[in-house]
Amino acid sequence: MPDTFTFLMDGRSVVATAGQSILEAAEAGGIYVPRLCHKPGLVPWGACRICTVRMNDRPCAACTQPAVPGSVVENDTEELRAYRRTLVEMLFVEGNHFCMLCEKSGNCELQALAYRLGVTAPRAPYFFQARDIDASHPDIILDRNRCIQCARCIRTSKDLDGKNVFGFLGRGTAKRIGVNARVRLRDTEVDLTDLSLDACPVGALLRKREGFRVPVGDRLYDLEPIGSDIERNSP
Amino acid sequence: MTRKRIATTSLAGCFGCHMSILDIDERFLALADLVEFDRSPIDDIKHISRRCDIGIIEGGCCNEENVETLREFRRNCNVLIALGDCATMGGIPALRNNIPLEQCLLEAYRDGPSVQNPSGLIPNHPELPLLLDKVYPCHEVVRIEYFLPGCPPSAETIWQALVALLEGRQADLPYELIKYD
């Protein structure tokens, strides 16, 4: 194939096609780059910076940075793991993440990343901000306490569902997820079949009456770190 | 070999983490060969009698007594372990943290739907520890050396971490033993 090339990632040669992001090329080659706001099928967003790698010694988001022929990329180094750990810790102290009572626990990408990165407790003090819950919809709940503002629901609703149900309101630490209706989630055109409901990496957007169906031990990240499925494809 | 001295306490916790300590079952006999218990709910000693090697803290700080106890542990223990989610992040008691304290007290003692309190008084006796404005994880009050999250951490987690610490080596816990739920 004429338009393929290789670059070096943590000492391994990775094949990429023109225009492919570092993250996608690495994933195809069985290398996991930690990420939160990126989800296959969505246009890369580059918001969470968890996927930060060093390309030719320059930090960049692996989800938005196209792979460059012959470049040297660092991914799984102690320095980058420390950056990612700090980012994950900041997300934990900024929101209200009560894993012990959360329906998403065990299947949560934020929690799983913290496990993978070895976070036992965040070093920064907790914010404990008051945030709203929108439980108005009969079948869907939006709990802003757990939202990490990855915009995956916003982008999925807009780009894949063609609906534009969600959006951001406010700025800075007051930034929060809103719904495209004057009042509540139940007044939007959100539907149980929407792909946006499966886009949330945490427990902020959930279908009601489905929590705790899978017993502890059988959940996604109970026994294996997040990214293990990608690493199993390693040649 | 002299036995290491251990103290344990439950602050703003539910004693679930202490139940999980007891869950090491017959290994408790092996533990008794390795350690001697000082202040702990297990032997009901009320205050630390002499310097301890390890202090195990369950629960965060929700009132002034919790802070006093935690400081007693910090003064008298070489190493402190924050055991469980309440100790490491506030846990269930910290659910009140984004509600003003006054509103919490009024809801609990005057306005709650199941409350019968014609006087409208809120308990306020000198013997009752004063509540803090919010619930604090232990490491926001004193320095903590080790964290074992979980609600509760499994007996296996506690056992492996404790034995590693007693043997003076780094606890390299397997993936499935560090969980937040």
Tab-separated table of C-alpha atoms in Angstrom:
chain	number	residue	atom	x	y	z
A	1	MET	CA	0.000	0.000	0.000
A	2	PRO	CA	1.583	3.255	-1.119
A	3	ASP	CA	0.084	5.527	1.514
A	4	THR	CA	1.235	3.586	4.578
A	5	PHE	CA	4.301	4.500	6.560
A	6	THR	CA	5.772	3.692	9.944
A	7	PHE	CA	6.734	5.605	13.041
A	8	LEU	CA	8.382	4.499	16.258
A	9	MET	CA	6.367	4.267	19.481
A	10	ASP	CA	8.128	3.302	22.708
A	11	GLY	CA	10.691	1.490	20.573
A	12	ARG	CA	8.128	-0.413	18.505
A	13	SER	CA	7.492	0.166	14.845
A	14	VAL	CA	3.865	1.182	14.199
A	15	VAL	CA	2.208	1.189	10.767
A	16	ALA	CA	-0.042	4.144	9.955
A	17	THR	CA	-1.975	5.446	6.980
A	18	ALA	CA	-1.943	9.066	5.867
A	19	GLY	CA	-4.234	11.157	8.039
A	20	GLN	CA	-4.563	8.527	10.747
A	21	SER	CA	-4.109	9.822	14.286
A	22	ILE	CA	-1.324	8.519	16.518
A	23	LEU	CA	-3.964	7.013	18.807
A	24	GLU	CA	-5.757	5.126	16.009
A	25	ALA	CA	-2.536	3.819	14.470
A	26	ALA	CA	-1.244	2.713	17.879
A	27	GLU	CA	-4.532	1.001	18.672
A	28	ALA	CA	-4.463	-0.883	15.339
A	29	GLY	CA	-0.984	-2.041	16.277
A	30	GLY	CA	-2.029	-3.295	19.696
A	31	ILE	CA	-0.707	-0.357	21.736
A	32	TYR	CA	-3.100	1.274	24.179
A	33	VAL	CA	-2.949	5.028	24.581
A	34	PRO	CA	-5.056	6.001	27.629
A	35	ARG	CA	-7.947	8.305	26.713
A	36	LEU	CA	-11.265	9.598	28.046
A	37	CYS	CA	-12.857	12.039	25.601
A	38	HIS	CA	-12.009	9.953	22.546
A	39	LYS	CA	-14.441	7.310	21.361
A	40	PRO	CA	-14.232	5.435	18.057
A	41	GLY	CA	-16.813	6.774	15.609
A	42	LEU	CA	-16.596	10.342	16.910
A	43	VAL	CA	-14.557	13.189	15.493
A	44	PRO	CA	-11.495	13.541	17.783
A	45	TRP	CA	-11.981	16.309	20.313
A	46	GLY	CA	-8.649	16.665	22.134
A	47	ALA	CA	-10.272	17.936	25.319
A	48	CYS	CA	-9.204	15.646	28.146
A	49	ARG	CA	-5.461	15.504	27.296
A	50	ILE	CA	-5.196	12.065	28.930
A	51	CYS	CA	-3.856	10.742	25.613
A	52	THR	CA	-0.959	13.189	25.667
A	53	VAL	CA	2.141	11.609	24.134
A	54	ARG	CA	5.499	13.076	23.137
A	55	MET	CA	6.056	13.165	19.384
A	56	ASN	CA	9.645	14.069	18.526
A	57	ASP	CA	9.878	15.323	22.122
A	58	ARG	CA	6.899	17.635	21.739
A	59	PRO	CA	3.755	16.952	23.824
A	60	CYS	CA	0.577	16.513	21.782
A	61	ALA	CA	-2.831	14.848	22.046
A	62	ALA	CA	-2.566	11.450	20.362
A	63	CYS	CA	-6.236	11.561	19.343
A	64	THR	CA	-5.948	14.749	17.258
A	65	GLN	CA	-2.321	14.599	16.134
A	66	PRO	CA	-1.910	12.797	12.772
A	67	ALA	CA	0.887	10.243	12.724
A	68	VAL	CA	4.027	11.517	11.028
A	69	PRO	CA	6.318	9.232	8.989
A	70	GLY	CA	9.525	8.404	10.790
A	71	SER	CA	8.564	10.265	13.970
A	72	VAL	CA	9.531	9.009	17.418
A	73	VAL	CA	6.632	8.858	19.874
A	74	GLU	CA	6.769	8.260	23.627
A	75	ASN	CA	3.620	6.860	25.214
A	76	ASP	CA	4.145	4.601	28.214
A	77	THR	CA	6.866	6.496	30.062
A	78	GLU	CA	6.936	7.354	33.763
A	79	GLU	CA	6.748	11.051	32.919
A	80	LEU	CA	3.574	10.671	30.833
A	81	ARG	CA	2.016	8.244	33.307
A	82	ALA	CA	2.568	10.870	36.010
A	83	TYR	CA	0.888	13.564	33.848
A	84	ARG	CA	-2.066	11.277	33.221
A	85	ARG	CA	-2.322	10.341	36.876
A	86	THR	CA	-2.491	14.023	37.797
A	87	LEU	CA	-5.207	14.680	35.200
A	88	VAL	CA	-7.289	11.759	36.451
A	89	GLU	CA	-6.851	12.903	40.054
A	90	MET	CA	-7.997	16.406	39.137
A	91	LEU	CA	-11.138	14.978	37.520
A	92	PHE	CA	-11.826	13.017	40.709
A	93	VAL	CA	-11.521	16.030	43.038
A	94	GLU	CA	-13.459	18.356	40.742
A	95	GLY	CA	-16.583	16.194	40.493
A	96	ASN	CA	-18.447	14.214	43.121
A	97	HIS	CA	-17.375	10.678	42.350
A	98	PHE	CA	-18.845	8.351	44.950
A	99	CYS	CA	-17.797	5.050	43.404
A	100	MET	CA	-19.183	2.990	46.273
A	101	LEU	CA	-22.766	3.846	45.328
A	102	CYS	CA	-22.439	4.552	41.612
A	103	GLU	CA	-24.253	2.309	39.135
A	104	LYS	CA	-21.399	2.714	36.670
A	105	SER	CA	-18.746	1.425	39.078
A	106	GLY	CA	-16.786	-1.410	37.490
A	107	ASN	CA	-17.730	-0.232	34.001
A	108	CYS	CA	-16.545	3.363	34.422
A	109	GLU	CA	-13.680	4.526	32.229
A	110	LEU	CA	-12.544	7.234	34.671
A	111	GLN	CA	-12.392	4.735	37.539
A	112	ALA	CA	-10.706	2.147	35.325
A	113	LEU	CA	-8.067	4.644	34.245
A	114	ALA	CA	-7.386	5.500	37.881
A	115	TYR	CA	-6.964	1.774	38.586
A	116	ARG	CA	-4.644	1.347	35.632
A	117	LEU	CA	-2.558	4.363	36.591
A	118	GLY	CA	-2.336	3.248	40.220
A	119	VAL	CA	-4.260	6.094	41.875
A	120	THR	CA	-5.111	5.179	45.485
A	121	ALA	CA	-6.118	8.697	46.546
A	122	PRO	CA	-5.949	12.098	44.809
A	123	ARG	CA	-3.310	14.454	46.166
A	124	ALA	CA	-5.361	17.629	45.641
A	125	PRO	CA	-8.160	18.617	48.030
A	126	TYR	CA	-11.712	17.733	46.993
A	127	PHE	CA	-14.000	20.510	45.692
A	128	PHE	CA	-17.310	18.898	46.723
A	129	GLN	CA	-19.197	21.267	44.425
A	130	ALA	CA	-22.981	21.264	44.464
A	131	ARG	CA	-24.210	20.026	41.096
A	132	ASP	CA	-27.702	19.308	39.796
A	133	ILE	CA	-29.315	16.036	38.873
A	134	ASP	CA	-31.912	15.916	36.111
A	135	ALA	CA	-34.123	12.880	36.770
A	136	SER	CA	-37.140	14.322	34.962
A	137	HIS	CA	-37.109	11.788	32.155
A	138	PRO	CA	-38.953	8.550	32.998
A	139	ASP	CA	-36.175	6.307	31.656
A	140	ILE	CA	-32.972	8.372	31.655
A	141	ILE	CA	-31.029	10.174	34.377
A	142	LEU	CA	-28.459	12.943	33.981
A	143	ASP	CA	-26.254	13.241	37.095
A	144	ARG	CA	-23.921	16.211	36.697
A	145	ASN	CA	-22.017	15.226	39.851
A	146	ARG	CA	-20.245	12.564	37.821
A	147	CYS	CA	-19.838	14.486	34.564
A	148	ILE	CA	-16.239	15.000	33.412
A	149	GLN	CA	-17.180	17.216	30.457
A	150	CYS	CA	-15.723	14.973	27.783
A	151	ALA	CA	-18.563	16.063	25.454
A	152	ARG	CA	-19.017	12.514	24.199
A	153	CYS	CA	-22.798	12.728	24.687
A	154	ILE	CA	-22.920	16.136	22.998
A	155	ARG	CA	-20.951	14.948	19.986
A	156	THR	CA	-22.746	11.605	19.699
A	157	SER	CA	-26.161	13.231	19.873
A	158	LYS	CA	-25.201	15.808	17.246
A	159	ASP	CA	-23.096	13.707	14.873
A	160	LEU	CA	-24.538	10.207	15.165
A	161	ASP	CA	-28.098	10.626	16.480
A	162	GLY	CA	-28.656	13.838	14.504
A	163	LYS	CA	-30.500	15.398	17.460
A	164	ASN	CA	-28.398	17.918	19.387
A	165	VAL	CA	-29.896	17.003	22.775
A	166	PHE	CA	-26.932	18.061	24.959
A	167	GLY	CA	-24.693	21.109	25.206
A	168	PHE	CA	-22.358	22.929	27.572
A	169	LEU	CA	-23.491	25.821	29.770
A	170	GLY	CA	-21.254	28.261	31.649
A	171	ARG	CA	-17.482	28.553	31.766
A	172	GLY	CA	-14.530	27.459	33.923
A	173	THR	CA	-15.377	25.531	37.083
A	174	ALA	CA	-19.044	26.512	36.595
A	175	LYS	CA	-19.133	24.772	33.218
A	176	ARG	CA	-21.731	22.023	33.152
A	177	ILE	CA	-23.637	19.810	30.807
A	178	GLY	CA	-27.049	21.155	29.797
A	179	VAL	CA	-29.910	19.931	27.673
A	180	ASN	CA	-31.293	21.575	24.605
A	181	ALA	CA	-34.662	22.363	26.119
A	182	ARG	CA	-36.004	25.226	28.136
A	183	VAL	CA	-36.320	23.175	31.292
A	184	ARG	CA	-35.545	19.487	31.602
A	185	LEU	CA	-34.292	16.337	29.944
A	186	ARG	CA	-37.832	15.044	29.528
A	187	ASP	CA	-38.646	18.012	27.304
A	188	THR	CA	-35.914	17.141	24.801
A	189	GLU	CA	-36.199	14.679	21.945
A	190	VAL	CA	-33.839	12.225	23.675
A	191	ASP	CA	-34.860	8.626	23.198
A	192	LEU	CA	-33.901	5.321	24.821
A	193	THR	CA	-32.469	4.116	21.505
A	194	ASP	CA	-30.108	7.108	21.198
A	195	LEU	CA	-26.442	6.252	20.827
A	196	SER	CA	-25.621	9.227	23.059
A	197	LEU	CA	-26.792	7.240	26.094
A	198	ASP	CA	-23.965	4.771	25.563
A	199	ALA	CA	-21.379	7.475	24.963
A	200	CYS	CA	-20.847	8.503	28.596
A	201	PRO	CA	-17.567	7.130	30.008
A	202	VAL	CA	-18.742	7.742	33.584
A	203	GLY	CA	-22.082	7.447	35.384
A	204	ALA	CA	-23.395	10.879	34.408
A	205	LEU	CA	-25.831	9.674	31.757
A	206	LEU	CA	-27.595	6.422	32.567
A	207	ARG	CA	-30.663	4.442	31.678
A	208	LYS	CA	-32.842	4.053	34.745
A	209	ARG	CA	-33.514	0.636	36.320
A	210	GLU	CA	-30.478	-0.993	34.758
A	211	GLY	CA	-27.908	-0.441	37.494
A	212	PHE	CA	-26.218	-3.277	39.387
A	213	ARG	CA	-27.520	-5.934	36.953
A	214	VAL	CA	-24.026	-7.290	36.403
A	215	PRO	CA	-22.564	-8.753	39.608
A	216	VAL	CA	-19.257	-7.552	41.020
A	217	GLY	CA	-16.526	-9.654	39.452
A	218	ASP	CA	-18.212	-9.824	36.037
A	219	ARG	CA	-18.028	-6.121	35.222
A	220	LEU	CA	-15.836	-4.711	32.459
A	221	TYR	CA	-12.853	-3.624	34.527
A	222	ASP	CA	-13.111	-5.888	37.588
A	223	LEU	CA	-10.333	-8.253	36.624
A	224	GLU	CA	-8.508	-6.619	33.731
A	225	PRO	CA	-7.191	-3.083	33.303
A	226	ILE	CA	-8.816	-0.823	30.735
A	227	GLY	CA	-7.038	-1.180	27.377
A	228	SER	CA	-6.343	-4.908	27.837
A	229	ASP	CA	-8.549	-5.706	24.824
A	230	ILE	CA	-6.406	-3.445	22.648
A	231	GLU	CA	-3.151	-4.837	24.008
A	232	ARG	CA	-4.311	-8.383	23.277
A	233	ASN	CA	-4.187	-7.476	19.554
A	234	SER	CA	-0.507	-6.752	19.847
A	235	PRO	CA	1.387	-8.591	17.090
B	1	MET	CA	11.635	-10.731	66.556
B	2	THR	CA	9.735	-8.106	68.515
B	3	ARG	CA	6.170	-7.824	67.468
B	4	LYS	CA	5.127	-4.621	65.689
B	5	ARG	CA	2.594	-2.476	67.499
B	6	ILE	CA	-0.644	-1.615	65.690
B	7	ALA	CA	-3.441	0.780	66.577
B	8	THR	CA	-6.718	1.037	64.668
B	9	THR	CA	-9.702	3.348	64.852
B	10	SER	CA	-12.952	4.099	63.092
B	11	LEU	CA	-13.717	7.820	62.655
B	12	ALA	CA	-16.613	8.827	60.396
B	13	GLY	CA	-16.984	5.299	59.084
B	14	CYS	CA	-19.420	2.419	59.484
B	15	PHE	CA	-16.983	-0.162	60.923
B	16	GLY	CA	-17.279	-2.027	57.631
B	17	CYS	CA	-13.524	-1.700	57.125
B	18	HIS	CA	-12.918	-3.177	60.575
B	19	MET	CA	-15.266	-6.021	59.648
B	20	SER	CA	-13.077	-6.497	56.597
B	21	ILE	CA	-9.996	-6.672	58.858
B	22	LEU	CA	-11.738	-9.429	60.821
B	23	ASP	CA	-12.505	-11.068	57.482
B	24	ILE	CA	-8.901	-12.256	57.239
B	25	ASP	CA	-10.356	-15.117	59.330
B	26	GLU	CA	-7.865	-17.707	60.590
B	27	ARG	CA	-4.983	-15.553	59.367
B	28	PHE	CA	-5.751	-13.428	62.422
B	29	LEU	CA	-3.773	-16.058	64.398
B	30	ALA	CA	-0.777	-15.520	62.152
B	31	LEU	CA	-1.259	-11.764	62.510
B	32	ALA	CA	-1.222	-12.123	66.305
B	33	ASP	CA	2.277	-13.604	65.989
B	34	LEU	CA	3.413	-10.589	63.990
B	35	VAL	CA	1.731	-7.720	65.810
B	36	GLU	CA	0.485	-6.517	69.131
B	37	PHE	CA	-2.665	-4.389	69.233
B	38	ASP	CA	-2.673	-1.069	71.037
B	39	ARG	CA	-5.703	1.252	70.877
B	40	SER	CA	-8.334	-0.468	68.747
B	41	PRO	CA	-12.033	-1.356	68.766
B	42	ILE	CA	-10.795	-4.956	68.686
B	43	ASP	CA	-9.407	-4.789	72.263
B	44	ASP	CA	-11.342	-1.689	73.383
B	45	ILE	CA	-8.227	0.193	74.550
B	46	LYS	CA	-9.351	3.844	74.559
B	47	HIS	CA	-6.074	5.682	74.048
B	48	ILE	CA	-2.715	4.815	72.558
B	49	SER	CA	-0.528	3.636	75.456
B	50	ARG	CA	2.864	3.878	73.759
B	51	ARG	CA	4.461	4.524	70.398
B	52	CYS	CA	3.017	2.353	67.601
B	53	ASP	CA	4.556	1.230	64.341
B	54	ILE	CA	1.352	1.312	62.332
B	55	GLY	CA	-1.936	3.184	62.703
B	56	ILE	CA	-4.912	2.092	60.619
B	57	ILE	CA	-7.590	4.729	60.119
B	58	GLU	CA	-11.095	3.932	58.956
B	59	GLY	CA	-13.396	6.849	58.127
B	60	GLY	CA	-12.831	10.529	57.442
B	61	CYS	CA	-13.263	13.474	59.829
B	62	CYS	CA	-16.817	14.732	60.306
B	63	ASN	CA	-16.470	16.204	63.806
B	64	GLU	CA	-13.901	17.636	66.219
B	65	GLU	CA	-13.474	14.336	68.042
B	66	ASN	CA	-12.471	12.637	64.771
B	67	VAL	CA	-9.802	15.295	64.255
B	68	GLU	CA	-8.509	14.875	67.818
B	69	THR	CA	-8.336	11.091	67.427
B	70	LEU	CA	-6.631	11.348	64.049
B	71	ARG	CA	-4.051	13.733	65.496
B	72	GLU	CA	-3.456	11.352	68.424
B	73	PHE	CA	-2.736	8.627	65.862
B	74	ARG	CA	-0.431	10.894	63.876
B	75	ARG	CA	1.512	11.855	67.015
B	76	ASN	CA	1.932	8.261	68.144
B	77	CYS	CA	2.263	6.176	64.980
B	78	ASN	CA	5.250	5.890	62.665
B	79	VAL	CA	3.094	5.041	59.666
B	80	LEU	CA	-0.580	5.789	59.020
B	81	ILE	CA	-2.765	3.821	56.623
B	82	ALA	CA	-6.018	5.401	55.393
B	83	LEU	CA	-8.271	2.361	55.077
B	84	GLY	CA	-11.362	2.510	52.882
B	85	ASP	CA	-13.138	5.138	50.798
B	86	CYS	CA	-14.324	7.234	53.775
B	87	ALA	CA	-10.732	7.682	54.934
B	88	THR	CA	-9.396	8.341	51.446
B	89	MET	CA	-12.174	10.532	50.013
B	90	GLY	CA	-14.822	11.137	52.685
B	91	GLY	CA	-17.133	8.382	51.451
B	92	ILE	CA	-20.849	8.209	52.235
B	93	PRO	CA	-20.663	10.808	55.084
B	94	ALA	CA	-19.191	13.272	52.555
B	95	LEU	CA	-22.474	13.207	50.620
B	96	ARG	CA	-23.444	16.095	52.911
B	97	ASN	CA	-20.484	18.164	51.764
B	98	ASN	CA	-22.275	20.229	49.180
B	99	ILE	CA	-25.227	20.936	51.461
B	100	PRO	CA	-24.794	23.716	54.072
B	101	LEU	CA	-24.362	22.251	57.585
B	102	GLU	CA	-27.327	24.191	58.976
B	103	GLN	CA	-29.593	22.743	56.294
B	104	CYS	CA	-28.350	19.225	57.134
B	105	LEU	CA	-29.117	19.682	60.835
B	106	LEU	CA	-32.543	21.196	60.198
B	107	GLU	CA	-33.435	18.351	57.860
B	108	ALA	CA	-32.240	15.720	60.346
B	109	TYR	CA	-33.742	17.214	63.530
B	110	ARG	CA	-36.622	19.512	62.540
B	111	ASP	CA	-37.854	19.435	58.950
B	112	GLY	CA	-37.385	15.841	57.772
B	113	PRO	CA	-40.648	14.069	56.850
B	114	SER	CA	-40.236	11.454	59.614
B	115	VAL	CA	-39.037	13.854	62.347
B	116	GLN	CA	-41.230	14.387	65.446
B	117	ASN	CA	-39.649	17.307	67.337
B	118	PRO	CA	-42.198	19.882	68.631
B	119	SER	CA	-39.504	21.908	70.451
B	120	GLY	CA	-37.599	22.371	67.185
B	121	LEU	CA	-34.338	22.157	69.154
B	122	ILE	CA	-31.214	20.785	67.554
B	123	PRO	CA	-29.041	18.610	69.878
B	124	ASN	CA	-26.358	20.856	71.333
B	125	HIS	CA	-24.802	19.378	74.476
B	126	PRO	CA	-21.182	19.972	75.568
B	127	GLU	CA	-20.597	16.201	75.422
B	128	LEU	CA	-21.613	16.008	71.772
B	129	PRO	CA	-18.656	16.537	69.431
B	130	LEU	CA	-19.177	19.593	67.235
B	131	LEU	CA	-19.687	18.808	63.577
B	132	LEU	CA	-17.202	20.188	61.081
B	133	ASP	CA	-18.421	22.310	58.177
B	134	LYS	CA	-17.886	19.295	55.953
B	135	VAL	CA	-16.398	15.790	56.025
B	136	TYR	CA	-12.664	15.697	55.317
B	137	PRO	CA	-10.607	12.813	53.976
B	138	CYS	CA	-7.817	11.940	56.462
B	139	HIS	CA	-5.005	13.230	54.256
B	140	GLU	CA	-6.572	16.698	54.261
B	141	VAL	CA	-6.100	16.777	58.067
B	142	VAL	CA	-2.799	14.972	58.744
B	143	ARG	CA	-0.050	13.369	56.676
B	144	ILE	CA	-0.933	9.834	55.569
B	145	GLU	CA	1.669	7.384	54.272
B	146	TYR	CA	-0.487	4.704	52.624
B	147	PHE	CA	-3.951	4.545	51.078
B	148	LEU	CA	-6.086	1.449	50.671
B	149	PRO	CA	-9.329	2.441	48.925
B	150	GLY	CA	-12.428	0.254	48.751
B	151	CYS	CA	-15.862	0.081	50.323
B	152	PRO	CA	-14.602	-1.847	52.122
B	153	PRO	CA	-11.150	-2.927	50.950
B	154	SER	CA	-11.222	-6.724	50.752
B	155	ALA	CA	-9.653	-8.811	53.502
B	156	GLU	CA	-7.128	-9.989	50.921
B	157	THR	CA	-6.158	-6.383	50.142
B	158	ILE	CA	-5.690	-5.576	53.824
B	159	TRP	CA	-3.786	-8.783	54.508
B	160	GLN	CA	-1.367	-8.471	51.596
B	161	ALA	CA	-0.679	-4.786	52.251
B	162	LEU	CA	-0.197	-5.300	55.979
B	163	VAL	CA	2.115	-8.302	55.635
B	164	ALA	CA	4.226	-6.449	53.060
B	165	LEU	CA	4.502	-3.474	55.389
B	166	LEU	CA	5.379	-5.667	58.382
B	167	GLU	CA	8.052	-7.432	56.335
B	168	GLY	CA	9.439	-4.089	55.222
B	169	ARG	CA	8.856	-4.548	51.504
B	170	GLN	CA	6.765	-2.674	48.973
B	171	ALA	CA	3.207	-3.973	48.654
B	172	ASP	CA	2.825	-4.884	45.010
B	173	LEU	CA	-0.896	-5.591	45.072
B	174	PRO	CA	-2.437	-7.341	42.051
B	175	TYR	CA	-4.822	-5.314	39.868
B	176	GLU	CA	-8.035	-6.818	41.217
B	177	LEU	CA	-7.250	-5.842	44.834
B	178	ILE	CA	-7.305	-2.038	44.474
B	179	LYS	CA	-10.945	-1.058	43.854
B	180	TYR	CA	-13.069	1.939	44.839
B	181	ASP	CA	-16.263	-0.024	45.518
